[in-house]
Amino acid sequence: MKLHLVFPVLAILLNLCCKEEEKVDQKPPNIVWIVSEDNSKHYLKLFDANGIETPNIEALAEHGIQFDRAFSNAPVCSVARSTIISGCYAPRIGAQFHRRSKLVPMPDSLRMFPAYLRDAGYYTANNSKEDYNLVKSDDAWDESSGKATWKKRKGDQPFFYVHNIGTTHESRVHFPESDMENVPTIAQGEKFKVQPNHPDTELFHYTNARYRDKIKEMDGQLGEVVKALEADGLLEDTFIFYYGDHGGVLPGSKGYLYETGLHVPMVVRIPENYKDWVDLKIGSKTDRFVSFIDLAPTVLNLAGVQIPEQIDGKPILGNGVDTKQLNQENVTYGYADRFDEKYDMVRSLRKGKYKYIRNYQPFNFDGLMNEYRYKQAAYGEWERMYEEGKLNGQQSAFFKSRTPEMLYDVEGDPYETVNLAGDPKFEAKLQEMRGLLNDWVEGMPDLSFYPEFYLIENAFDAPVEFGRAHQKEIQAYIATANLMLEDAAGVQAQLKDLLQSSDPWQRYWALIVCSSFGDGVKALVPDIKEIAKNDGQAVNRVRAAEFLGITKSGNPVPIMLEALYSAQYETEALLILNSIVLLGSHDYGYNFPIDESKISPDFRKKKSEVVRRLNFLKTQLR
């Protein structure tokens, strides 16, 4: 090589080496999370034209990176936060139920990730929400309280600080309809569109405006945290993450695996002194997919801490990040199980612009009563309008049974109103998405293929170990559940055999498949009636009665009531009550005269989830 070419090359290499040496010698950065509760990206103008301006979040984006594809893995606080603090998929580790019935241990000797930061010399402070479904590690936080702050660290010790803002929480839109007359809103004068699956009413417009007012207020509170960091001279040494802890609170978002429940706003302000640590241009937007399982490894990576191999996520910022690979990965997964007293089992996959939702119990319609959701006046109006026949097809879907599979183009159809799963033009995409999700639930493995009460008694002392030991059985249950994706006539003989299986959970899933087919497998009514009468598992008798009720092939009431009265576990009773509420709802109308004195008094504790269901059923019977 000629000398006049050698020296420039050597100079470049020397410069790169010096920069790498600077990174090694540089003090670890501070990391701050500012987390707003219950916000999806749809209501911030930075991310969506139908949103409200948030100048402080927008200022972070000007000095950082806007992540346009950031996702919670769960649409509710405790499950989302359990995913974040562990870096693990909740159905793999037993943390998927909200509210928790039993705390589960961290998996495989893994610690909550702030503990690794403390080992590396960081001060860790959380102000102040935790809401974990996991047994809390004693060493996670130096302080976790309403008084926690970075100011309590020693000297110039690097810190990780979490600041939670509850201003936008769901409870802030629990107001009476009379507020429309008495409580004006700042945002009400602006022209926000009501999303197409909602009724276009004054109450929905008002609720939209009131929610956006809270987002505006939250933005101001975020600004105060940033100002405090600046006043302490810390701004250019601190990565500041802003994100919503899951989706928004308007009806059909929080608690559901639609984009309004999962797609969150996220901005990361990049400090001047660490801008070389990031491969993305300051002030830019990125379509790089980020899931909540990625937050823990990202923080550990920025702090220079080794990422435990038990973590499911990957770092998306910092040294050693494979930019090319990250930009090619465009997949995120979601899960929804029990929310308070309401049971369901839904999984989702987004890949690029397509979203696939797998309803494992499709007869459980979205609008099934959930007392905390229905404290919002707009929910009640929506339901009343359905009962009065005042909704169009898109708006009515919330109160009707679903298809087992749903496929959406969420760029062209952001509120997921047109299901492409039955369109022959999208058959290849449907098969691809189905295969990816199936590989994921099998690979975890997904513990929710057992009922919750069984997991509490048999798995939750060591959920991950239980999953490994029973992975083949779980895969068999998944195969049974997937029969509902086939032609009913073609799998009827197979279902008949499965209904007679010696494995109670094979029978359980075969019954769920039968209820999904409904009248399509009416030839199996004699077999199902036998199960309803004699199965050793009460929940199987209930699932059989559920089929009989859905198909009008028999009276489900006495079977379900007897199972309820004999239930041995609280979450078993709660699961039975879920089926009772389903069959007592709009399109079925069965009457269940429950004698509460026959239900175990242990399940009827004040404010228990069982009591929520019983109180609702009493109002139904009036």
Short mmCIF file of N, CA, C and O in Angstrom, two decimals, residues 230-343:
data_model
loop_
_atom_site.label_atom_id
_atom_site.label_comp_id
_atom_site.label_asym_id
_atom_site.label_seq_id
_atom_site.Cartn_x
_atom_site.Cartn_y
_atom_site.Cartn_z
N GLU A 230 -31.90 19.23 35.40
CA GLU A 230 -31.10 20.32 34.83
C GLU A 230 -30.55 21.22 35.94
O GLU A 230 -29.38 21.62 35.90
N ALA A 231 -31.40 21.52 36.92
CA ALA A 231 -30.96 22.38 38.02
C ALA A 231 -29.81 21.75 38.80
O ALA A 231 -28.96 22.46 39.35
N ASP A 232 -29.79 20.42 38.85
CA ASP A 232 -28.71 19.72 39.55
C ASP A 232 -27.49 19.49 38.67
O ASP A 232 -26.54 18.81 39.08
N GLY A 233 -27.51 20.03 37.44
CA GLY A 233 -26.38 19.88 36.53
C GLY A 233 -26.19 18.48 36.00
O GLY A 233 -25.06 18.08 35.66
N LEU A 234 -27.28 17.71 35.90
CA LEU A 234 -27.20 16.29 35.56
C LEU A 234 -27.70 15.97 34.15
O LEU A 234 -27.57 14.83 33.69
N LEU A 235 -28.27 16.96 33.48
CA LEU A 235 -29.01 16.68 32.25
C LEU A 235 -28.14 16.01 31.18
O LEU A 235 -28.58 15.05 30.53
N GLU A 236 -26.92 16.47 31.01
CA GLU A 236 -26.10 15.94 29.92
C GLU A 236 -25.28 14.71 30.31
O GLU A 236 -24.42 14.25 29.56
N ASP A 237 -25.57 14.19 31.50
CA ASP A 237 -24.98 12.92 31.92
C ASP A 237 -26.06 11.85 32.13
O ASP A 237 -25.76 10.78 32.67
N THR A 238 -27.28 12.15 31.71
CA THR A 238 -28.43 11.30 32.07
C THR A 238 -29.26 10.93 30.85
O THR A 238 -29.75 11.82 30.13
N PHE A 239 -29.43 9.63 30.61
CA PHE A 239 -30.41 9.15 29.63
C PHE A 239 -31.79 9.25 30.27
O PHE A 239 -32.02 8.67 31.34
N ILE A 240 -32.70 9.96 29.61
CA ILE A 240 -34.07 10.10 30.14
C ILE A 240 -35.03 9.37 29.21
O ILE A 240 -35.18 9.73 28.04
N PHE A 241 -35.66 8.32 29.73
CA PHE A 241 -36.68 7.57 28.99
C PHE A 241 -38.05 8.08 29.43
O PHE A 241 -38.33 8.15 30.63
N TYR A 242 -38.91 8.41 28.47
CA TYR A 242 -40.33 8.58 28.78
C TYR A 242 -41.10 7.49 28.05
O TYR A 242 -40.88 7.25 26.86
N TYR A 243 -42.02 6.84 28.75
CA TYR A 243 -42.93 5.90 28.09
C TYR A 243 -44.20 5.73 28.91
O TYR A 243 -44.26 6.04 30.10
N GLY A 244 -45.25 5.26 28.25
CA GLY A 244 -46.50 4.90 28.93
C GLY A 244 -46.41 3.46 29.39
O GLY A 244 -45.83 2.62 28.69
N ASP A 245 -46.99 3.15 30.57
CA ASP A 245 -46.78 1.80 31.12
C ASP A 245 -47.65 0.74 30.46
O ASP A 245 -47.47 -0.45 30.71
N HIS A 246 -48.57 1.12 29.64
CA HIS A 246 -49.34 0.27 28.72
C HIS A 246 -50.32 1.18 28.04
O HIS A 246 -50.19 2.41 28.11
N GLY A 247 -51.34 0.63 27.37
CA GLY A 247 -52.22 1.45 26.57
C GLY A 247 -53.17 2.33 27.37
O GLY A 247 -53.17 2.34 28.59
N GLY A 248 -53.97 3.05 26.62
CA GLY A 248 -54.83 4.08 27.20
C GLY A 248 -56.07 3.56 27.87
O GLY A 248 -56.29 2.36 27.98
N VAL A 249 -56.91 4.50 28.34
CA VAL A 249 -58.04 4.13 29.19
C VAL A 249 -59.40 4.26 28.51
O VAL A 249 -60.41 3.90 29.10
N LEU A 250 -59.46 4.78 27.30
CA LEU A 250 -60.75 4.85 26.63
C LEU A 250 -61.28 3.43 26.41
O LEU A 250 -60.50 2.48 26.30
N PRO A 251 -62.59 3.25 26.37
CA PRO A 251 -63.16 1.90 26.34
C PRO A 251 -62.55 1.01 25.25
O PRO A 251 -62.37 1.42 24.11
N GLY A 252 -62.21 -0.23 25.66
CA GLY A 252 -61.67 -1.21 24.73
C GLY A 252 -60.18 -1.10 24.52
O GLY A 252 -59.65 -1.72 23.60
N SER A 253 -59.48 -0.33 25.37
CA SER A 253 -58.02 -0.21 25.23
C SER A 253 -57.32 -0.91 26.38
O SER A 253 -56.82 -2.03 26.20
N LYS A 254 -57.27 -0.32 27.56
CA LYS A 254 -56.66 -0.98 28.71
C LYS A 254 -57.38 -2.30 28.97
O LYS A 254 -58.61 -2.34 29.04
N GLY A 255 -56.62 -3.37 29.08
CA GLY A 255 -57.21 -4.68 29.29
C GLY A 255 -57.43 -5.46 28.01
O GLY A 255 -57.91 -6.60 28.06
N TYR A 256 -57.05 -4.89 26.87
CA TYR A 256 -57.29 -5.56 25.58
C TYR A 256 -56.02 -5.50 24.73
O TYR A 256 -55.25 -4.53 24.81
N LEU A 257 -55.84 -6.50 23.87
CA LEU A 257 -54.62 -6.59 23.08
C LEU A 257 -54.69 -5.86 21.75
O LEU A 257 -53.96 -6.18 20.82
N TYR A 258 -55.57 -4.88 21.68
CA TYR A 258 -55.59 -4.02 20.49
C TYR A 258 -54.45 -3.01 20.61
O TYR A 258 -53.85 -2.84 21.67
N GLU A 259 -54.16 -2.32 19.52
CA GLU A 259 -53.05 -1.37 19.54
C GLU A 259 -53.25 -0.30 20.60
O GLU A 259 -52.29 0.18 21.21
N THR A 260 -54.50 0.10 20.85
CA THR A 260 -54.75 1.11 21.88
C THR A 260 -54.45 0.58 23.28
O THR A 260 -54.36 1.36 24.23
N GLY A 261 -54.28 -0.74 23.41
CA GLY A 261 -53.91 -1.32 24.70
C GLY A 261 -52.43 -1.60 24.83
O GLY A 261 -51.93 -1.77 25.95
N LEU A 262 -51.71 -1.66 23.72
CA LEU A 262 -50.30 -2.10 23.74
C LEU A 262 -49.30 -1.09 23.17
O LEU A 262 -48.16 -1.06 23.62
N HIS A 263 -49.71 -0.31 22.18
CA HIS A 263 -48.75 0.54 21.46
C HIS A 263 -48.56 1.84 22.26
O HIS A 263 -49.44 2.68 22.31
N VAL A 264 -47.40 1.97 22.88
CA VAL A 264 -47.17 3.07 23.81
C VAL A 264 -46.26 4.14 23.21
O VAL A 264 -45.46 3.85 22.31
N PRO A 265 -46.36 5.37 23.72
CA PRO A 265 -45.38 6.39 23.33
C PRO A 265 -44.06 6.15 24.03
O PRO A 265 -44.04 5.76 25.20
N MET A 266 -42.96 6.38 23.33
CA MET A 266 -41.64 6.27 23.96
C MET A 266 -40.67 7.25 23.31
O MET A 266 -40.58 7.32 22.08
N VAL A 267 -39.99 8.00 24.16
CA VAL A 267 -38.96 8.93 23.73
C VAL A 267 -37.77 8.74 24.66
O VAL A 267 -37.95 8.55 25.87
N VAL A 268 -36.56 8.78 24.13
CA VAL A 268 -35.35 8.70 24.94
C VAL A 268 -34.50 9.94 24.64
O VAL A 268 -34.05 10.13 23.50
N ARG A 269 -34.29 10.77 25.66
CA ARG A 269 -33.39 11.92 25.51
C ARG A 269 -31.96 11.43 25.69
O ARG A 269 -31.62 10.78 26.67
N ILE A 270 -31.11 11.77 24.72
CA ILE A 270 -29.72 11.32 24.73
C ILE A 270 -28.83 12.44 25.29
O ILE A 270 -28.82 13.55 24.74
N PRO A 271 -28.10 12.20 26.35
CA PRO A 271 -27.26 13.25 26.92
C PRO A 271 -26.07 13.57 26.02
O PRO A 271 -25.50 12.68 25.37
N GLU A 272 -25.69 14.83 25.98
CA GLU A 272 -24.59 15.29 25.13
C GLU A 272 -23.32 14.51 25.38
O GLU A 272 -22.59 14.15 24.44
N ASN A 273 -23.05 14.20 26.63
CA ASN A 273 -21.78 13.54 26.97
C ASN A 273 -21.74 12.06 26.61
O ASN A 273 -20.69 11.43 26.76
N TYR A 274 -22.89 11.54 26.14
CA TYR A 274 -22.94 10.11 25.80
C TYR A 274 -23.55 9.89 24.41
O TYR A 274 -23.98 8.78 24.09
N LYS A 275 -23.57 10.93 23.60
CA LYS A 275 -24.23 10.80 22.29
C LYS A 275 -23.52 9.80 21.39
O LYS A 275 -24.14 9.21 20.49
N ASP A 276 -22.23 9.57 21.64
CA ASP A 276 -21.49 8.61 20.81
C ASP A 276 -21.86 7.17 21.15
O ASP A 276 -21.44 6.24 20.45
N TRP A 277 -22.60 6.98 22.23
CA TRP A 277 -23.00 5.63 22.62
C TRP A 277 -24.21 5.12 21.84
O TRP A 277 -24.59 3.96 21.98
N VAL A 278 -24.80 6.00 21.07
CA VAL A 278 -26.07 5.67 20.41
C VAL A 278 -25.88 5.73 18.91
O VAL A 278 -25.26 6.66 18.38
N ASP A 279 -26.42 4.73 18.22
CA ASP A 279 -26.21 4.62 16.78
C ASP A 279 -27.22 5.43 15.97
O ASP A 279 -27.10 5.53 14.76
N LEU A 280 -28.22 6.01 16.62
CA LEU A 280 -29.27 6.75 15.93
C LEU A 280 -29.02 8.25 16.04
O LEU A 280 -28.46 8.74 17.03
N LYS A 281 -29.47 8.99 15.04
CA LYS A 281 -29.25 10.43 14.99
C LYS A 281 -30.14 11.15 16.00
O LYS A 281 -31.33 10.86 16.13
N ILE A 282 -29.55 12.10 16.72
CA ILE A 282 -30.30 12.89 17.69
C ILE A 282 -31.39 13.68 16.97
O ILE A 282 -31.15 14.28 15.91
N GLY A 283 -32.59 13.66 17.53
CA GLY A 283 -33.72 14.36 16.92
C GLY A 283 -34.45 13.55 15.87
O GLY A 283 -35.35 14.05 15.19
N SER A 284 -34.10 12.26 15.75
CA SER A 284 -34.70 11.42 14.72
C SER A 284 -35.81 10.54 15.28
O SER A 284 -35.98 10.42 16.49
N LYS A 285 -36.55 9.94 14.36
CA LYS A 285 -37.55 8.94 14.68
C LYS A 285 -37.04 7.58 14.19
O LYS A 285 -36.30 7.52 13.21
N THR A 286 -37.45 6.53 14.87
CA THR A 286 -37.06 5.20 14.42
C THR A 286 -38.26 4.26 14.48
O THR A 286 -39.11 4.38 15.36
N ASP A 287 -38.31 3.34 13.52
CA ASP A 287 -39.32 2.28 13.51
C ASP A 287 -38.79 1.01 14.16
O ASP A 287 -39.43 -0.04 14.09
N ARG A 288 -37.62 1.09 14.80
CA ARG A 288 -37.06 -0.05 15.52
C ARG A 288 -38.06 -0.53 16.58
O ARG A 288 -38.53 0.24 17.39
N PHE A 289 -38.39 -1.81 16.56
CA PHE A 289 -39.37 -2.36 17.50
C PHE A 289 -38.75 -2.45 18.90
O PHE A 289 -37.64 -2.95 19.06
N VAL A 290 -39.48 -1.98 19.88
CA VAL A 290 -39.07 -2.07 21.29
C VAL A 290 -40.23 -2.67 22.07
O VAL A 290 -41.36 -2.19 21.98
N SER A 291 -39.97 -3.72 22.83
CA SER A 291 -40.97 -4.32 23.72
C SER A 291 -40.52 -4.13 25.16
O SER A 291 -39.34 -3.91 25.43
N PHE A 292 -41.45 -4.25 26.10
CA PHE A 292 -41.10 -4.04 27.50
C PHE A 292 -40.07 -5.05 28.01
O PHE A 292 -39.34 -4.76 28.95
N ILE A 293 -40.01 -6.23 27.39
CA ILE A 293 -38.96 -7.17 27.79
C ILE A 293 -37.57 -6.64 27.46
O ILE A 293 -36.56 -7.14 27.98
N ASP A 294 -37.49 -5.59 26.61
CA ASP A 294 -36.20 -5.03 26.21
C ASP A 294 -35.70 -3.92 27.13
O ASP A 294 -34.54 -3.50 27.02
N LEU A 295 -36.56 -3.42 28.02
CA LEU A 295 -36.17 -2.27 28.82
C LEU A 295 -35.07 -2.62 29.82
O LEU A 295 -34.09 -1.88 29.98
N ALA A 296 -35.22 -3.73 30.53
CA ALA A 296 -34.20 -4.13 31.52
C ALA A 296 -32.84 -4.34 30.86
O ALA A 296 -31.83 -3.77 31.31
N PRO A 297 -32.73 -5.14 29.80
CA PRO A 297 -31.41 -5.33 29.19
C PRO A 297 -30.83 -4.05 28.59
O PRO A 297 -29.61 -3.88 28.56
N THR A 298 -31.71 -3.12 28.15
CA THR A 298 -31.22 -1.85 27.61
C THR A 298 -30.55 -1.02 28.70
O THR A 298 -29.46 -0.47 28.51
N VAL A 299 -31.19 -0.95 29.87
CA VAL A 299 -30.61 -0.20 30.99
C VAL A 299 -29.30 -0.85 31.45
O VAL A 299 -28.30 -0.17 31.69
N LEU A 300 -29.30 -2.16 31.58
CA LEU A 300 -28.08 -2.85 32.00
C LEU A 300 -26.96 -2.62 30.99
O LEU A 300 -25.79 -2.40 31.38
N ASN A 301 -27.30 -2.63 29.72
CA ASN A 301 -26.29 -2.41 28.68
C ASN A 301 -25.71 -1.00 28.76
O ASN A 301 -24.50 -0.80 28.65
N LEU A 302 -26.58 0.01 28.94
CA LEU A 302 -26.10 1.38 29.05
C LEU A 302 -25.20 1.55 30.27
O LEU A 302 -24.26 2.36 30.26
N ALA A 303 -25.51 0.80 31.32
CA ALA A 303 -24.72 0.89 32.56
C ALA A 303 -23.45 0.05 32.51
O ALA A 303 -22.66 0.08 33.46
N GLY A 304 -23.25 -0.68 31.44
CA GLY A 304 -22.07 -1.53 31.33
C GLY A 304 -22.13 -2.78 32.17
O GLY A 304 -21.09 -3.35 32.54
N VAL A 305 -23.35 -3.24 32.45
CA VAL A 305 -23.56 -4.42 33.30
C VAL A 305 -23.89 -5.62 32.41
O VAL A 305 -24.70 -5.50 31.46
N GLN A 306 -23.33 -6.76 32.72
CA GLN A 306 -23.61 -7.97 31.94
C GLN A 306 -25.09 -8.35 32.06
O GLN A 306 -25.66 -8.34 33.16
N ILE A 307 -25.70 -8.69 30.95
CA ILE A 307 -27.12 -9.02 30.92
C ILE A 307 -27.30 -10.50 31.24
O ILE A 307 -26.73 -11.36 30.55
N PRO A 308 -28.09 -10.84 32.26
CA PRO A 308 -28.30 -12.26 32.58
C PRO A 308 -28.95 -13.00 31.42
O PRO A 308 -29.85 -12.47 30.75
N GLU A 309 -28.51 -14.21 31.19
CA GLU A 309 -29.01 -14.97 30.04
C GLU A 309 -30.46 -15.40 30.22
O GLU A 309 -31.13 -15.75 29.25
N GLN A 310 -30.98 -15.37 31.46
CA GLN A 310 -32.37 -15.77 31.69
C GLN A 310 -33.37 -14.74 31.17
O GLN A 310 -34.56 -15.02 31.06
N ILE A 311 -32.91 -13.53 30.86
CA ILE A 311 -33.79 -12.46 30.38
C ILE A 311 -34.21 -12.75 28.94
O ILE A 311 -33.41 -13.18 28.12
N ASP A 312 -35.49 -12.49 28.64
CA ASP A 312 -36.02 -12.76 27.30
C ASP A 312 -35.74 -11.65 26.31
O ASP A 312 -35.76 -11.88 25.09
N GLY A 313 -35.52 -10.42 26.80
CA GLY A 313 -35.36 -9.27 25.92
C GLY A 313 -33.93 -9.06 25.45
O GLY A 313 -33.02 -9.84 25.77
N LYS A 314 -33.75 -7.97 24.71
CA LYS A 314 -32.44 -7.61 24.15
C LYS A 314 -32.24 -6.10 24.31
O LYS A 314 -33.20 -5.34 24.32
N PRO A 315 -30.99 -5.64 24.40
CA PRO A 315 -30.76 -4.20 24.48
C PRO A 315 -31.01 -3.52 23.14
O PRO A 315 -30.68 -4.09 22.09
N ILE A 316 -31.58 -2.33 23.19
CA ILE A 316 -31.85 -1.62 21.94
C ILE A 316 -31.04 -0.32 21.84
O ILE A 316 -31.13 0.38 20.84
N LEU A 317 -30.23 -0.02 22.88
CA LEU A 317 -29.35 1.14 22.86
C LEU A 317 -28.05 0.78 23.57
O LEU A 317 -28.04 -0.10 24.44
N GLY A 318 -26.97 1.50 23.24
CA GLY A 318 -25.72 1.34 23.96
C GLY A 318 -24.67 0.58 23.18
O GLY A 318 -24.88 0.18 22.03
N ASN A 319 -23.55 0.36 23.83
CA ASN A 319 -22.41 -0.30 23.19
C ASN A 319 -22.73 -1.76 22.86
O ASN A 319 -23.44 -2.43 23.60
N GLY A 320 -22.20 -2.22 21.73
CA GLY A 320 -22.34 -3.62 21.37
C GLY A 320 -23.66 -4.00 20.75
O GLY A 320 -23.89 -5.17 20.44
N VAL A 321 -24.54 -3.03 20.56
CA VAL A 321 -25.83 -3.33 19.94
C VAL A 321 -25.64 -3.59 18.45
O VAL A 321 -24.96 -2.83 17.76
N ASP A 322 -26.23 -4.68 17.99
CA ASP A 322 -26.16 -5.04 16.57
C ASP A 322 -27.24 -4.26 15.82
O ASP A 322 -28.39 -4.69 15.74
N THR A 323 -26.86 -3.11 15.31
CA THR A 323 -27.83 -2.20 14.68
C THR A 323 -28.54 -2.86 13.50
O THR A 323 -29.76 -2.76 13.37
N LYS A 324 -27.79 -3.56 12.68
CA LYS A 324 -28.39 -4.18 11.48
C LYS A 324 -29.44 -5.20 11.88
O LYS A 324 -30.54 -5.24 11.33
N GLN A 325 -29.11 -6.02 12.89
CA GLN A 325 -30.06 -7.03 13.33
C GLN A 325 -31.30 -6.40 13.95
O GLN A 325 -32.42 -6.81 13.69
N LEU A 326 -31.07 -5.37 14.79
CA LEU A 326 -32.20 -4.69 15.44
C LEU A 326 -33.17 -4.11 14.42
O LEU A 326 -34.38 -4.19 14.59
N ASN A 327 -32.64 -3.51 13.37
CA ASN A 327 -33.48 -2.87 12.37
C ASN A 327 -34.26 -3.89 11.54
O ASN A 327 -35.24 -3.53 10.88
N GLN A 328 -33.81 -5.13 11.57
CA GLN A 328 -34.52 -6.18 10.83
C GLN A 328 -35.60 -6.85 11.69
O GLN A 328 -36.55 -7.41 11.16
N GLU A 329 -35.43 -6.78 13.01
CA GLU A 329 -36.39 -7.42 13.90
C GLU A 329 -37.61 -6.50 14.05
O GLU A 329 -37.49 -5.37 14.52
N ASN A 330 -38.75 -6.99 13.68
CA ASN A 330 -39.95 -6.15 13.69
C ASN A 330 -41.14 -6.92 14.26
O ASN A 330 -42.24 -6.90 13.71
N VAL A 331 -40.90 -7.61 15.37
CA VAL A 331 -41.92 -8.47 15.97
C VAL A 331 -42.09 -8.12 17.45
O VAL A 331 -41.10 -7.86 18.15
N THR A 332 -43.32 -8.11 17.92
CA THR A 332 -43.61 -7.98 19.35
C THR A 332 -44.80 -8.86 19.69
O THR A 332 -45.69 -9.07 18.87
N TYR A 333 -44.81 -9.38 20.92
CA TYR A 333 -45.85 -10.29 21.37
C TYR A 333 -46.64 -9.67 22.53
O TYR A 333 -46.09 -8.88 23.31
N GLY A 334 -47.90 -10.06 22.66
CA GLY A 334 -48.73 -9.57 23.75
C GLY A 334 -49.54 -10.68 24.38
O GLY A 334 -49.80 -11.72 23.76
N TYR A 335 -49.97 -10.43 25.65
CA TYR A 335 -50.76 -11.44 26.36
C TYR A 335 -51.79 -10.79 27.26
O TYR A 335 -51.57 -9.73 27.84
N ALA A 336 -52.95 -11.44 27.34
CA ALA A 336 -54.04 -10.99 28.20
C ALA A 336 -54.73 -12.21 28.79
O ALA A 336 -55.18 -13.09 28.04
N ASP A 337 -54.81 -12.26 30.12
CA ASP A 337 -55.43 -13.39 30.80
C ASP A 337 -56.56 -12.88 31.70
O ASP A 337 -57.56 -12.40 31.19
N ARG A 338 -56.38 -12.96 33.01
CA ARG A 338 -57.42 -12.45 33.91
C ARG A 338 -57.13 -11.00 34.25
O ARG A 338 -56.02 -10.63 34.58
N PHE A 339 -58.19 -10.18 34.19
CA PHE A 339 -58.14 -8.79 34.65
C PHE A 339 -59.16 -8.65 35.77
O PHE A 339 -60.37 -8.70 35.51
N ASP A 340 -58.67 -8.53 37.00
CA ASP A 340 -59.55 -8.50 38.17
C ASP A 340 -60.42 -9.77 38.15
O ASP A 340 -59.90 -10.87 38.18
N GLU A 341 -61.75 -9.60 38.03
CA GLU A 341 -62.63 -10.76 38.07
C GLU A 341 -62.94 -11.34 36.69
O GLU A 341 -63.62 -12.37 36.58
N LYS A 342 -62.46 -10.72 35.63
CA LYS A 342 -62.81 -11.14 34.26
C LYS A 342 -61.72 -12.02 33.66
O LYS A 342 -60.56 -11.60 33.55
N TYR A 343 -62.09 -13.23 33.28
CA TYR A 343 -61.16 -14.16 32.63
C TYR A 343 -61.27 -14.09 31.11
O TYR A 343 -62.37 -13.92 30.55
#
